[in-house]
Short mmCIF file of C-alpha atoms and ligand atoms in Angstrom, two decimals:
data_model
loop_
_atom_site.label_atom_id
_atom_site.label_comp_id
_atom_site.label_asym_id
_atom_site.label_seq_id
_atom_site.Cartn_x
_atom_site.Cartn_y
_atom_site.Cartn_z
CA MET A 9 72.73 272.00 128.38
CA LYS A 10 71.73 275.53 128.06
CA TRP A 11 72.41 277.23 124.70
CA SER A 12 71.99 274.08 123.23
CA LEU A 13 70.10 273.63 119.81
CA LYS A 14 68.39 270.12 119.21
CA LEU A 15 69.94 268.50 116.14
CA GLY A 16 67.29 266.02 116.05
CA ARG A 17 66.77 262.55 117.70
CA ILE A 18 68.61 259.91 116.11
CA LEU A 19 67.89 256.03 117.61
CA GLY A 20 65.96 257.46 120.66
CA ILE A 21 68.51 259.65 121.47
CA ASP A 22 67.94 263.69 121.42
CA VAL A 23 71.12 265.09 119.79
CA TYR A 24 72.02 268.78 120.72
CA ILE A 25 74.82 271.01 119.50
CA HIS A 26 75.96 273.77 121.65
CA PHE A 27 75.67 277.57 120.91
CA THR A 28 79.67 277.85 120.73
CA PHE A 29 80.34 274.60 118.38
CA LEU A 30 78.51 276.48 116.17
CA LEU A 31 80.49 279.70 116.36
CA LEU A 32 83.47 277.31 116.44
CA LEU A 33 82.50 276.34 112.95
CA GLY A 34 81.83 280.43 111.80
CA PHE A 35 85.47 280.66 113.15
CA VAL A 36 86.97 278.01 111.14
CA GLY A 37 85.29 278.98 107.82
CA LEU A 38 86.10 282.72 108.39
CA ALA A 39 89.62 281.81 108.95
CA ALA A 40 89.77 279.70 106.30
CA TRP A 41 88.69 281.77 103.65
CA MET A 42 90.93 284.61 105.09
CA GLN A 43 93.84 282.32 104.80
CA GLY A 44 92.81 280.86 101.45
CA GLY A 45 91.33 283.59 99.96
CA THR A 46 88.38 281.37 97.95
CA ALA A 47 84.60 280.36 99.04
CA TRP A 48 85.30 276.72 98.63
CA SER A 49 88.34 276.66 101.04
CA ALA A 50 86.08 278.26 103.63
CA ILE A 51 83.29 275.52 102.72
CA SER A 52 86.22 272.27 102.64
CA ALA A 53 86.93 273.45 106.04
CA VAL A 54 83.88 273.75 107.59
CA PHE A 55 83.10 270.03 106.00
CA LEU A 56 86.18 268.66 107.50
CA TRP A 57 85.30 269.88 110.80
CA SER A 58 81.89 269.06 110.53
CA ALA A 59 83.16 265.19 108.92
CA MET A 60 85.29 265.74 112.55
CA PHE A 61 82.59 266.11 114.87
CA LEU A 62 80.75 263.37 113.00
CA CYS A 63 83.11 261.09 114.17
CA VAL A 64 83.04 262.32 117.33
CA LEU A 65 79.31 262.22 117.66
CA LEU A 66 79.63 258.43 116.13
CA HIS A 67 81.85 257.96 119.45
CA GLU A 68 79.08 259.00 121.91
CA TYR A 69 77.02 256.64 120.24
CA GLY A 70 79.19 254.05 120.86
CA HIS A 71 78.56 254.61 124.40
CA ALA A 72 75.43 254.93 124.28
CA LEU A 73 74.68 252.07 122.57
CA ALA A 74 76.80 249.59 124.67
CA ALA A 75 75.23 251.35 127.99
CA ARG A 76 71.80 250.31 126.03
CA LYS A 77 72.70 246.95 126.14
CA TYR A 78 73.04 247.01 129.99
CA GLY A 79 69.40 248.45 130.11
CA ILE A 80 70.89 252.10 130.45
CA ALA A 81 69.03 254.34 128.67
CA THR A 82 71.16 257.91 127.46
CA ARG A 83 69.40 261.25 128.06
CA ASP A 84 70.87 263.04 125.20
CA ILE A 85 74.01 263.77 123.96
CA THR A 86 75.62 267.53 123.45
CA LEU A 87 78.25 268.32 120.80
CA LEU A 88 80.72 270.81 122.28
CA PRO A 89 83.68 272.42 120.76
CA ILE A 90 85.83 270.36 123.49
CA GLY A 91 83.78 267.35 122.73
CA GLY A 92 81.02 265.27 122.92
CA VAL A 93 79.04 264.56 126.05
CA ALA A 94 76.49 261.36 126.54
CA ARG A 95 74.50 261.67 129.47
CA LEU A 96 74.10 258.28 130.88
CA GLU A 97 71.25 257.85 133.02
CA ARG A 98 73.59 255.94 135.78
CA MET A 99 77.04 254.22 135.27
CA PRO A 100 76.92 250.94 135.21
CA ASP A 101 77.36 248.93 138.29
CA LYS A 102 79.24 245.88 136.93
CA PRO A 103 83.22 246.25 136.14
CA ARG A 104 82.88 244.39 133.18
CA GLN A 105 79.71 246.73 131.78
CA GLU A 106 81.74 250.10 132.88
CA LEU A 107 84.82 248.47 130.59
CA TRP A 108 82.58 248.18 127.15
CA VAL A 109 80.74 251.02 127.94
CA ALA A 110 84.01 253.00 128.10
CA VAL A 111 85.87 250.72 125.53
CA ALA A 112 82.41 250.92 122.83
CA GLY A 113 83.42 254.79 122.38
CA PRO A 114 86.79 254.62 121.26
CA LEU A 115 86.34 251.26 119.51
CA VAL A 116 84.17 253.26 116.99
CA ASN A 117 87.33 255.90 115.88
CA VAL A 118 89.44 252.50 115.52
CA ILE A 119 86.49 251.27 112.87
CA ILE A 120 86.53 254.46 110.97
CA SER A 121 90.12 254.62 111.59
CA ALA A 122 90.33 251.09 109.35
CA GLY A 123 87.51 251.82 106.73
CA LEU A 124 89.18 255.15 105.89
CA ALA A 125 92.77 253.87 105.72
CA LEU A 126 91.59 250.54 103.63
CA GLY A 127 89.60 253.43 101.81
CA LEU A 128 92.45 255.12 101.19
CA ILE A 129 95.21 252.10 100.36
CA LEU A 130 92.63 250.75 97.38
CA GLY A 131 91.92 254.09 96.20
CA GLY A 132 95.95 253.65 95.04
CA SER A 133 96.67 257.31 94.87
CA TRP A 134 97.40 257.50 98.97
CA ARG A 135 100.96 258.83 99.72
CA PRO A 136 100.65 259.37 103.52
CA SER A 137 101.90 262.86 104.04
CA GLY A 138 102.96 262.09 107.68
CA ALA A 139 102.02 265.39 108.76
CA PHE A 140 98.70 266.81 110.05
CA ASP A 141 97.68 269.93 108.59
CA LEU A 142 93.92 271.21 109.13
CA LEU A 143 93.84 273.20 106.15
CA ALA A 144 95.41 271.73 103.31
CA GLY A 145 95.64 267.93 102.20
CA ASN A 146 93.26 264.95 101.62
CA ILE A 147 90.36 264.83 103.39
CA ALA A 148 90.06 261.38 104.23
CA GLU A 149 93.48 261.11 105.21
CA ARG A 150 93.02 263.89 107.96
CA LEU A 151 89.97 262.18 109.24
CA LEU A 152 92.17 259.05 109.81
CA TYR A 153 94.43 261.25 111.54
CA VAL A 154 91.53 263.13 113.98
CA ASN A 155 90.40 259.36 114.39
CA LEU A 156 93.92 257.90 115.56
CA PHE A 157 94.12 261.10 118.08
CA LEU A 158 90.78 260.27 119.15
CA VAL A 159 91.55 256.81 120.07
CA VAL A 160 94.58 257.64 121.84
CA PHE A 161 93.69 260.81 123.72
CA ASN A 162 90.66 258.85 125.16
CA LEU A 163 92.72 255.90 126.10
CA LEU A 164 95.04 257.87 128.19
CA PRO A 165 94.58 256.14 131.51
CA ALA A 166 93.27 259.28 133.32
CA PHE A 167 89.45 260.30 134.56
CA PRO A 168 87.55 261.74 133.13
CA MET A 169 88.87 260.07 129.86
CA ASP A 170 87.40 256.63 128.82
CA GLY A 171 90.76 255.52 129.66
CA GLY A 172 90.36 256.23 133.15
CA ARG A 173 87.07 253.93 133.26
CA VAL A 174 88.57 251.38 131.53
CA LEU A 175 91.71 251.33 134.42
CA ARG A 176 89.13 251.29 136.77
CA ALA A 177 86.66 248.51 135.67
CA LEU A 178 89.80 246.51 134.90
CA LEU A 179 90.95 247.13 138.52
CA ALA A 180 87.63 246.39 140.04
CA MET A 181 87.40 243.09 138.59
CA ARG A 182 90.14 242.04 141.02
CA MET A 183 89.53 244.65 144.13
CA PRO A 184 86.91 246.46 145.94
CA TYR A 185 85.32 249.33 143.53
CA ALA A 186 86.33 252.51 145.65
CA ARG A 187 90.04 250.97 145.93
CA ALA A 188 89.87 250.97 142.30
CA THR A 189 88.48 254.42 141.96
CA SER A 190 91.08 255.47 144.40
CA ILE A 191 94.03 254.08 142.53
CA ALA A 192 92.67 254.94 139.10
CA ALA A 193 92.50 258.16 140.21
CA SER A 194 96.05 258.51 141.86
CA ILE A 195 97.06 257.28 138.25
CA GLY A 196 95.43 260.26 136.53
CA GLN A 197 96.58 262.95 138.93
CA GLY A 198 99.97 261.55 138.40
CA MET A 199 99.47 261.74 134.78
CA ALA A 200 98.19 265.38 135.04
CA ILE A 201 101.35 266.63 136.62
CA LEU A 202 103.39 264.52 134.08
CA PHE A 203 101.63 266.57 131.52
CA GLY A 204 101.60 270.00 133.42
CA PHE A 205 105.42 269.34 133.39
CA ILE A 206 106.19 268.52 129.94
CA GLY A 207 103.73 271.42 129.18
CA LEU A 208 105.66 274.02 130.68
CA PHE A 209 108.41 272.87 128.00
CA GLY A 210 106.16 274.59 125.15
CA PRO A 211 103.07 272.47 124.23
CA TYR A 212 101.02 274.57 126.29
CA MET A 213 97.71 272.58 125.05
CA LEU A 214 99.07 270.04 127.79
CA ILE A 215 99.09 272.60 130.66
CA LEU A 216 95.06 272.84 129.62
CA ILE A 217 94.47 268.65 129.74
CA ALA A 218 96.38 268.62 132.80
CA VAL A 219 94.03 270.85 134.71
CA PHE A 220 91.21 269.04 132.76
CA VAL A 221 92.62 265.51 134.07
CA TRP A 222 93.41 266.92 137.83
CA PHE A 223 89.94 267.79 138.33
CA GLY A 224 88.30 265.13 136.45
CA ALA A 225 90.35 262.39 138.63
CA GLY A 226 89.43 264.40 142.11
CA GLN A 227 85.85 263.97 140.93
CA GLU A 228 85.39 260.72 140.13
CA ALA A 229 87.07 259.75 143.31
CA ALA A 230 84.55 262.17 145.30
CA ALA A 231 81.96 260.65 143.61
CA ALA A 232 82.79 256.73 144.36
CA GLU A 233 83.53 257.86 148.03
CA ILE A 234 79.94 258.76 148.11
CA ARG A 235 78.64 255.35 146.16
CA THR A 236 81.07 252.99 148.52
CA SER A 237 79.39 255.44 151.59
CA LEU A 238 76.07 254.68 150.64
CA GLU A 239 76.09 250.92 149.84
CA GLY A 240 72.80 249.34 151.14
CA ALA A 241 71.45 252.44 151.71
CA ARG A 242 67.59 252.56 150.22
CA VAL A 243 65.48 255.85 148.98
CA CYS A 244 63.05 255.02 151.76
CA ASP A 245 66.01 255.55 154.38
CA ALA A 246 67.13 259.30 153.41
CA MET A 247 64.07 260.56 151.86
CA LEU A 248 61.77 263.64 153.33
CA THR A 249 58.81 262.23 155.15
CA GLU A 250 57.09 265.86 156.33
CA PHE A 251 56.75 267.58 153.67
CA HIS A 252 53.80 269.71 152.21
CA THR A 253 52.08 269.58 149.24
CA LEU A 254 50.04 272.01 146.60
CA SER A 255 46.79 271.88 144.77
CA PRO A 256 46.85 273.24 141.40
CA GLU A 257 43.95 275.55 141.95
CA GLN A 258 46.01 277.43 144.58
CA THR A 259 48.01 280.62 143.80
CA ILE A 260 51.71 281.55 144.19
CA GLY A 261 50.82 284.00 146.61
CA GLU A 262 49.91 281.24 148.95
CA ALA A 263 53.10 278.68 148.01
CA SER A 264 55.44 281.98 149.03
CA ARG A 265 53.94 281.73 152.58
CA MET A 266 54.56 277.94 152.55
CA LEU A 267 58.24 278.44 151.38
CA LEU A 268 58.36 280.95 154.31
CA ALA A 269 57.37 278.92 156.90
CA GLY A 270 59.16 275.69 156.25
CA SER A 271 62.32 274.69 155.10
CA GLN A 272 60.99 272.84 152.24
CA GLN A 273 61.89 274.41 148.64
CA ASP A 274 60.21 272.49 146.30
CA PHE A 275 56.09 271.64 146.19
CA PRO A 276 54.82 268.51 144.85
CA VAL A 277 51.43 269.71 143.13
CA VAL A 278 48.67 266.76 143.83
CA GLU A 279 45.11 266.60 141.98
CA ASN A 280 43.08 264.08 143.18
CA GLY A 281 45.91 262.08 145.16
CA VAL A 282 47.87 262.23 141.70
CA VAL A 283 51.20 264.21 141.37
CA VAL A 284 50.76 266.39 138.16
CA GLY A 285 53.66 268.42 138.57
CA MET A 286 56.22 270.27 140.76
CA LEU A 287 56.61 273.37 141.93
CA ARG A 288 60.32 274.72 142.46
CA ARG A 289 61.68 277.71 144.45
CA THR A 290 62.92 279.36 140.96
CA ASP A 291 59.46 278.60 139.50
CA LEU A 292 57.69 280.37 142.24
CA PHE A 293 60.13 283.51 141.80
CA ASN A 294 59.91 283.63 138.12
CA GLY A 295 55.85 283.32 138.33
CA LEU A 296 55.78 286.11 140.90
CA LYS A 297 58.28 288.43 138.93
CA ALA A 298 56.07 287.90 135.79
CA HIS A 299 52.46 287.21 136.67
CA GLY A 300 52.27 288.55 140.77
CA GLU A 301 50.78 287.01 143.71
CA ASN A 302 47.58 285.31 141.80
CA TYR A 303 49.18 283.76 139.31
CA PRO A 304 47.74 279.43 139.52
CA VAL A 305 50.16 277.11 140.68
CA ALA A 306 48.86 275.42 137.82
CA GLU A 307 50.31 277.85 135.43
CA ALA A 308 53.62 278.67 137.32
CA MET A 309 54.48 274.73 137.54
CA ARG A 310 56.47 272.06 135.80
CA ARG A 311 54.73 269.04 134.70
CA GLU A 312 58.13 266.72 134.33
CA VAL A 313 58.41 265.27 137.48
CA THR A 314 60.86 262.55 137.93
CA PHE A 315 60.17 259.20 140.66
CA VAL A 316 61.95 256.94 142.35
CA ASP A 317 60.47 254.00 143.48
CA PRO A 318 61.32 253.88 148.23
CA ALA A 319 62.87 250.87 147.85
CA GLN A 320 65.40 251.82 145.09
CA ALA A 321 68.85 251.41 146.15
CA LEU A 322 69.51 255.19 146.97
CA ASP A 323 72.96 255.29 144.89
CA PHE A 324 71.22 255.00 141.68
CA ALA A 325 68.56 257.66 143.06
CA VAL A 326 71.26 260.16 143.57
CA ALA A 327 72.48 259.69 140.42
CA GLN A 328 69.17 260.82 139.19
CA VAL A 329 68.81 263.55 141.83
CA ASN A 330 72.32 264.67 140.56
CA ALA A 331 71.26 264.59 136.83
CA GLU A 332 68.06 267.14 137.88
CA HIS A 333 70.72 269.00 138.41
CA GLY A 334 69.63 268.87 142.62
CA THR A 335 66.24 269.19 141.83
CA THR A 336 63.31 267.42 144.52
CA VAL A 337 62.60 263.55 143.02
CA VAL A 338 59.40 262.13 144.32
CA ALA A 339 59.47 258.69 145.47
CA LEU A 340 56.18 257.51 144.85
CA GLU A 341 54.50 253.85 145.97
CA ASN A 342 51.64 252.36 144.67
CA GLY A 343 51.03 256.03 142.99
CA ARG A 344 50.93 258.16 145.88
CA ILE A 345 53.46 259.95 147.39
CA ALA A 346 55.65 258.47 150.24
CA GLY A 347 58.06 261.49 150.23
CA LEU A 348 60.64 263.73 148.70
CA LEU A 349 64.80 262.63 147.69
CA THR A 350 66.30 265.95 147.90
CA ALA A 351 70.09 266.86 147.52
CA GLU A 352 69.93 268.31 151.11
CA ASN A 353 68.53 265.22 152.54
CA ILE A 354 71.16 262.86 150.67
CA GLY A 355 73.95 265.11 152.31
CA GLU A 356 72.36 264.78 155.62
CA TYR A 357 71.93 261.19 155.39
CA PHE A 358 75.48 261.01 154.29
CA PHE A 359 76.87 262.54 157.20
CA ILE A 360 74.96 260.99 159.85
CA ARG A 361 75.97 257.94 158.25
CA ALA A 362 79.52 258.58 158.45
CA ALA A 363 79.29 259.76 161.87
CA LEU A 364 77.54 256.55 163.36
CA ALA A 365 80.03 254.16 160.90
CA LYS A 366 82.61 255.66 162.82
CA ARG A 367 80.57 254.10 166.08
CA GLY A 368 79.70 250.78 164.38
CA GLN A 369 76.34 251.78 163.98
CA GLN A 370 73.20 251.92 161.73
CA PRO A 371 71.37 254.93 161.16
CA PRO A 372 67.54 255.01 162.44
CA PRO A 373 64.46 254.39 160.95
CA ILE A 374 62.61 257.25 159.16
CA PRO A 375 59.76 258.14 161.10
CA GLY A 376 56.83 257.48 158.69
CA ALA A 377 58.96 255.35 156.47
CA ARG A 378 58.30 251.49 156.24
CA PRO A 379 59.41 249.82 159.40
CA SER A 380 60.10 246.58 157.76
CA ALA A 381 62.58 246.72 155.00
CA PRO A 382 61.40 245.75 151.78
CA PRO A 383 63.76 244.15 149.14
CA LEU A 384 66.38 246.43 147.51
CA ILE A 385 65.71 247.23 144.19
CA ARG A 386 68.34 247.02 141.85
CA PRO A 387 67.53 246.14 138.56
CA PRO A 388 68.78 247.71 135.55
CA LEU A 389 66.41 249.73 134.59
CA ILE A 390 63.29 250.45 136.94
CA PRO A 391 59.77 250.61 135.50
CA HIS A 392 59.39 254.41 136.39
CA HIS A 393 62.76 255.85 136.19
CA GLY A 394 64.26 258.95 135.23
CA GLU A 395 62.34 261.41 133.00
CA THR A 396 58.89 260.07 133.84
CA THR A 397 56.89 262.72 132.56
CA ALA A 398 53.52 263.26 134.95
CA ARG A 399 50.73 264.67 132.75
ZN1 LIG B 22 84.37 258.83 124.99
#
């Protein structure tokens, strides 16, 4: 994520903190200092907020480690002022697995709450104040309330909250995935209307949550529709098989002429038959701006290339293309490029399939793609999956 600072790598997952989050900490410290008047009140407020976000981070690790158990890697975790985001490489496709991955986050906060409550009770001196105050009171007690809030808030049965996924997973155990999603999304949007309505009478925060939930539910329903409509399709069904490649010695001037001549936007860079990088349209523009036409492709390209298997299930590959923000991924077969998978091609394939489905037909095979259908690869983790780096 842009504007993020890397905190470190814990248990094999990169943890980032967003710049706005640091601003928030600064603001909290300043507000406490102005209210309390001492450096100590500022330090204790910053400490409390940092501890709160440590609980959010642990929550995200709950999701990430549960996903890892099912062979799903997590790209990174970012802490934002509104909470944490764990970017899973994909969502699990078995309802039971989705249920566990979704529950694991709030479960961490349940465990932390239990630990804090036990500590407070054993400490003997705890008299529950019953009211939550961010600026005053026992820090352990305030953290306990924060964790309880995280449990309740995240378990609201509405997308994009964890509770929405729990609900969908429970429904999907009894009915098709698409129907489960549409019911869960409708319940979520119903809750959004309710929150919005209650919010009108005072707790304005609820209006914000309502908007957040409304769009989250809509997004989830659309994603599920795409996933269902791509069921059974493989990467080789939708990939681009007529494409051009560049060599590292070529100049970006030559690349810009190739860009103009055709409709291809991202060019794989190949050296001795091996993909060594990818020159995207934006890299090309940036290179031209900074260095002019004679700049070599080898300098302008990016070396990180995502590879997929042509026999891989298309819906998983779509998740990868999305994770790369729509950047072209390379379909590699026995070390050679078999095709390119672009957001545009996926969209075209989607519409062709939808149009033919109305007539009860299948899309035609792509010229150049293998005629005999290879077995559909749907393993938990493909050998060169995701962040494969070509160097
Ligand atoms: Zn969560």
